[in-house]
Amino acid sequence: MALPGSVREEVTVAIQRLDGEDGSIRAVTPVGGGCINHGVRVDTVTGRTYFLKWNAAAPSQMFAAEEDGLHALRAAAEAIDETVRPRVPLPLARSADATSTTGGAWLLTEWLPPGPDSGEADKGLGRGLALLHGIGATTPRPLPDTADGIFGWERDNWIGSLPQGNAPTDSWPDFWRDRRILPQLQLARGNGFFRGGLMDRLVDAIPKALETTEEASLLHGDLWSGNSYVTDDGRAALVDPAVYRGDSQVDLAMTELFGGFGASFYRAYDDERPITEEYRSHRRALYQLYYLLVHVNLFGASYEAGCRGAADTVLAAVG
């Protein structure tokens, strides 16, 4: 898809403000990955390179939330040794808070060039992600004094093109039920899915399934293989976050849902931050259920059986 003229004009002005030199765009090259937004590499006439994503239908608040998430992940990663620190692109500029009437909303970040995989990237990302999760609930910045709990985030954001509520609470089971499963389940039921009682039993089982969670980690929030790649220095980059504070194993569950991460990733993670038996028995399925429900709501019935299978796994483990 061609870069809309209004977006090109706005981005050119933004680049000129950033660099103090001609921001004219010389080339725009599509970058593969997500299916919600358009992503391109932008090369300027002065030899600078950036990454740009835009969406003609999205509110600019969606990219404001993503910008916030990138800053949070970068700040957290700064506390990790540079040799295993995941790379996170620096947000540089975005569209104004009012959605453009022509081109849409956009976000400009630094360009982290992709590189060859030496076979060590998965291992490094596994350890780096575990260390990132270990930073805990109070960094990179504390929740505001008005927050009601440690699980959540100070602003809502998006998962794909769907709103993701993050109002904080002290109860992780309540958060997972009320901010994750129920909103997506209600949306799916409004579209004719899940008419039986299976999902009602699943919702009732959430407090028991998650009752031992105490620590809140900063999560990427949408960690499938398309949101991580190997960069030119051999380290993995994390992109497209949907951040909040929660059980660190949510990110693990998403990495396993659609594949793309090697065995060395999980071994390195487990060595640094042991994966619990509860995760293997039922938490993985319960956390994957959220993302499967999102996919039902975005893409339709082909994901319904996966949702039912995940619910069956949880109920078989916890009753």
XYZ file of C-alpha atoms in Angstrom:
319
model
C 0.000 0.000 0.000
C 1.321 3.438 -0.924
C 2.161 5.878 1.837
C -0.710 8.418 1.945
C 0.334 11.889 0.850
C -0.782 13.552 4.077
C 1.205 11.056 6.174
C 4.273 11.599 3.990
C 3.986 15.358 4.472
C 3.549 15.110 8.250
C 6.426 12.641 8.616
C 8.705 14.798 6.463
C 8.073 17.757 8.771
C 8.657 15.565 11.842
C 11.981 14.281 10.494
C 13.118 17.805 9.694
C 12.340 18.848 13.268
C 14.231 15.845 14.624
C 17.355 16.229 12.528
C 17.432 19.917 11.679
C 17.982 19.069 8.028
C 16.027 18.130 4.924
C 13.461 15.524 5.918
C 12.397 14.671 2.377
C 11.694 10.983 1.898
C 13.770 9.254 -0.794
C 12.377 5.720 -0.509
C 9.647 3.790 1.287
C 10.090 0.009 1.600
C 7.353 -2.270 3.004
C 8.289 -4.256 6.109
C 6.481 -7.526 6.828
C 4.989 -8.429 10.186
C 1.615 -7.461 11.592
C -1.754 -7.475 9.858
C -3.362 -4.503 11.650
C -1.108 -1.595 10.667
C 1.078 -0.781 7.674
C 4.825 -0.761 8.342
C 7.611 0.640 6.170
C 11.287 1.492 6.249
C 11.757 5.171 5.426
C 15.003 6.417 3.861
C 15.573 10.158 3.573
C 17.565 12.135 1.023
C 20.182 12.830 3.713
C 20.857 9.120 4.289
C 18.914 8.618 7.510
C 16.655 5.603 8.066
C 13.533 5.220 10.211
C 10.653 2.827 10.778
C 7.143 4.144 10.193
C 3.807 2.519 10.877
C 0.415 3.985 10.099
C -3.259 3.087 10.055
C -5.876 5.065 8.166
C -8.676 3.883 10.479
C -6.970 4.013 13.881
C -7.198 6.787 16.462
C -3.859 8.391 17.226
C -4.358 7.328 20.858
C -3.526 3.796 19.736
C -0.040 4.890 18.730
C 0.253 7.133 21.786
C -0.288 4.016 23.904
C 2.275 2.093 21.872
C 4.764 4.948 22.249
C 4.216 4.791 26.013
C 4.798 1.037 25.994
C 8.025 1.316 24.034
C 9.347 3.908 26.473
C 8.428 1.642 29.404
C 10.177 -1.385 27.919
C 13.258 0.671 27.051
C 13.467 2.056 30.578
C 13.166 -1.416 32.075
C 15.747 -2.853 29.699
C 18.263 -0.206 30.791
C 18.528 -2.063 34.113
C 19.731 -5.225 32.330
C 23.302 -5.968 31.265
C 23.771 -4.729 27.718
C 25.009 -8.097 26.445
C 21.602 -9.721 27.034
C 19.375 -6.653 27.013
C 16.572 -6.878 24.437
C 16.636 -3.965 22.009
C 13.561 -1.743 21.892
C 13.194 0.947 19.209
C 13.106 4.539 20.420
C 9.852 6.343 19.535
C 10.657 9.603 17.764
C 7.412 11.219 16.619
C 3.748 10.447 16.077
C 0.638 11.990 14.591
C -1.313 14.617 16.502
C -3.936 13.497 19.008
C -6.745 14.097 16.529
C -6.895 11.410 13.845
C -6.003 12.785 10.419
C -9.015 13.118 8.153
C -7.018 11.809 5.195
C -4.013 9.640 5.949
C -4.665 8.419 9.469
C -2.536 7.972 12.569
C 1.185 7.166 12.454
C 4.223 6.449 14.643
C 7.876 7.021 13.706
C 10.638 5.136 15.532
C 14.318 4.500 15.130
C 15.246 1.820 12.628
C 16.845 -1.276 14.166
C 18.287 -3.125 11.158
C 17.536 -6.849 10.967
C 20.500 -9.188 10.931
C 21.388 -12.858 10.509
C 20.494 -15.287 13.269
C 23.674 -16.853 14.602
C 21.644 -19.353 16.598
C 22.211 -17.446 19.829
C 19.392 -14.902 19.533
C 16.705 -17.151 21.046
C 18.918 -17.960 24.010
C 19.738 -14.301 24.550
C 16.107 -13.258 24.301
C 15.037 -15.967 26.745
C 17.479 -14.755 29.348
C 16.818 -11.099 28.597
C 13.050 -11.521 28.871
C 13.405 -13.362 32.180
C 15.556 -10.535 33.537
C 13.067 -7.981 32.239
C 10.264 -9.817 34.031
C 12.328 -9.965 37.206
C 12.456 -6.196 37.474
C 9.056 -6.383 39.125
C 6.206 -4.035 39.844
C 7.888 -0.766 40.784
C 10.082 -0.093 37.759
C 10.547 1.426 35.236
C 8.083 3.794 36.861
C 5.620 3.328 39.711
C 1.906 3.404 39.185
C 0.358 6.760 40.113
C -0.839 7.323 43.664
C -4.432 7.166 42.435
C -4.024 3.574 41.221
C -5.941 0.895 43.100
C -3.422 -1.916 42.670
C -0.228 -3.249 41.160
C -1.697 -5.342 38.328
C -2.515 -3.263 35.266
C -1.241 -0.024 33.794
C -1.937 3.683 34.122
C -3.561 3.840 30.707
C -5.547 1.546 28.466
C -4.023 0.385 25.193
C -4.797 -1.948 22.283
C -4.336 -5.611 21.461
C -4.341 -5.700 17.682
C -7.138 -3.307 16.784
C -9.175 -4.100 19.908
C -9.167 -1.925 23.053
C -7.375 -3.466 26.043
C -8.449 -2.183 29.454
C -5.742 -1.921 32.110
C -7.396 -0.313 35.166
C -5.167 -1.436 38.068
C -6.222 -3.819 40.817
C -4.520 -5.660 43.681
C -5.991 -8.998 42.582
C -4.448 -10.777 39.624
C -7.357 -13.256 39.302
C -9.788 -10.317 39.241
C -7.666 -8.517 36.666
C -7.441 -11.532 34.381
C -11.162 -12.229 34.642
C -12.480 -8.651 34.469
C -9.925 -6.913 32.205
C -8.970 -9.778 29.907
C -11.302 -12.773 29.596
C -14.728 -11.210 30.162
C -14.422 -8.249 27.745
C -13.308 -10.520 24.910
C -15.842 -13.214 25.800
C -18.681 -10.698 25.847
C -17.599 -9.351 22.471
C -17.434 -12.868 21.040
C -20.856 -13.757 22.417
C -22.252 -10.630 20.835
C -21.060 -12.065 17.532
C -22.745 -15.420 18.152
C -19.911 -17.481 19.657
C -19.788 -19.547 22.887
C -23.478 -20.012 23.604
C -23.001 -23.000 25.936
C -21.941 -23.065 29.569
C -18.279 -24.020 29.098
C -17.003 -20.460 29.237
C -19.159 -19.620 32.250
C -17.526 -22.507 34.128
C -14.130 -21.294 32.967
C -14.780 -17.780 34.264
C -15.874 -19.195 37.628
C -12.630 -21.208 37.841
C -10.267 -18.264 37.317
C -9.886 -17.322 41.025
C -8.752 -20.859 41.860
C -6.548 -21.160 38.787
C -4.613 -17.964 39.584
C -4.867 -17.743 43.360
C -1.119 -17.868 44.121
C 0.003 -14.931 41.950
C 1.660 -12.178 43.983
C 4.358 -10.531 41.845
C 3.630 -8.194 38.965
C 6.140 -7.993 36.118
C 6.280 -5.558 33.255
C 4.907 -7.493 30.274
C 5.381 -6.988 26.565
C 1.768 -8.084 26.316
C 1.678 -9.352 22.708
C 4.824 -11.433 22.317
C 4.308 -13.569 19.236
C 7.191 -14.208 16.855
C 6.178 -11.342 14.560
C 6.846 -8.876 17.376
C 10.459 -9.951 17.872
C 13.317 -10.246 15.393
C 17.099 -10.564 15.303
C 18.917 -7.273 14.761
C 22.262 -6.463 13.187
C 24.185 -6.861 16.460
C 22.778 -10.348 17.104
C 20.375 -9.305 19.840
C 16.618 -9.606 19.582
C 14.376 -6.569 19.257
C 10.966 -6.282 20.903
C 8.353 -4.289 18.980
C 4.585 -3.670 18.964
C 4.010 -3.958 22.728
C 0.706 -3.890 24.592
C 2.277 -3.364 28.007
C 0.906 -3.751 31.515
C 1.982 -5.340 34.801
C 0.940 -8.919 35.405
C 2.072 -12.526 35.753
C 5.290 -12.891 33.771
C 4.106 -16.205 32.368
C 1.531 -14.417 30.192
C 4.333 -13.477 27.807
C 5.596 -17.061 27.809
C 2.138 -18.374 26.968
C 1.888 -16.087 23.957
C 5.297 -17.195 22.658
C 4.072 -20.794 22.699
C 0.674 -20.162 21.122
C 1.811 -19.742 17.510
C 5.415 -20.948 17.742
C 8.533 -19.344 16.335
C 10.707 -19.467 19.460
C 13.289 -22.243 19.785
C 13.942 -24.614 22.666
C 16.998 -22.578 23.695
C 14.697 -19.612 24.396
C 12.713 -21.572 26.988
C 15.780 -23.215 28.533
C 17.454 -19.836 28.993
C 14.288 -18.329 30.450
C 13.820 -21.258 32.835
C 17.457 -21.085 33.973
C 16.997 -17.439 34.954
C 13.370 -17.517 36.115
C 12.021 -21.039 36.721
C 8.829 -21.906 34.873
C 6.241 -23.220 37.335
C 4.323 -26.481 37.236
C 1.116 -24.456 37.481
C 2.050 -22.814 34.215
C 2.485 -26.153 32.511
C -0.698 -27.669 33.930
C -3.192 -24.851 33.364
C -1.911 -21.261 33.409
C -0.470 -21.520 29.919
C -3.891 -22.545 28.593
C -5.701 -19.833 30.567
C -3.355 -17.122 29.341
C -3.497 -18.380 25.764
C -7.295 -18.314 25.969
C -7.203 -14.518 26.077
C -5.244 -14.295 22.842
C -7.419 -16.948 21.214
C -10.532 -14.961 22.131
C -8.910 -11.877 20.613
C -8.342 -13.864 17.423
C -11.965 -15.020 17.384
C -13.018 -11.380 17.592
C -10.559 -10.247 14.933
C -10.588 -13.165 12.512
C -13.597 -15.358 13.235
C -14.682 -18.926 13.842
C -11.444 -20.733 12.978
C -10.139 -19.942 16.480
C -13.241 -21.058 18.398
C -12.126 -24.681 18.799
C -8.804 -23.512 20.243
C -10.675 -21.453 22.830
C -12.748 -24.442 23.857
C -9.671 -26.635 24.074
C -7.898 -24.123 26.309
C -10.950 -23.867 28.584
C -11.158 -27.669 28.822
C -7.482 -27.832 29.845
C -7.972 -25.304 32.640
C -11.121 -26.962 33.964
C -9.523 -30.416 33.897
C -6.692 -29.107 36.073
C -8.564 -26.973 38.599
C -12.184 -28.149 38.392
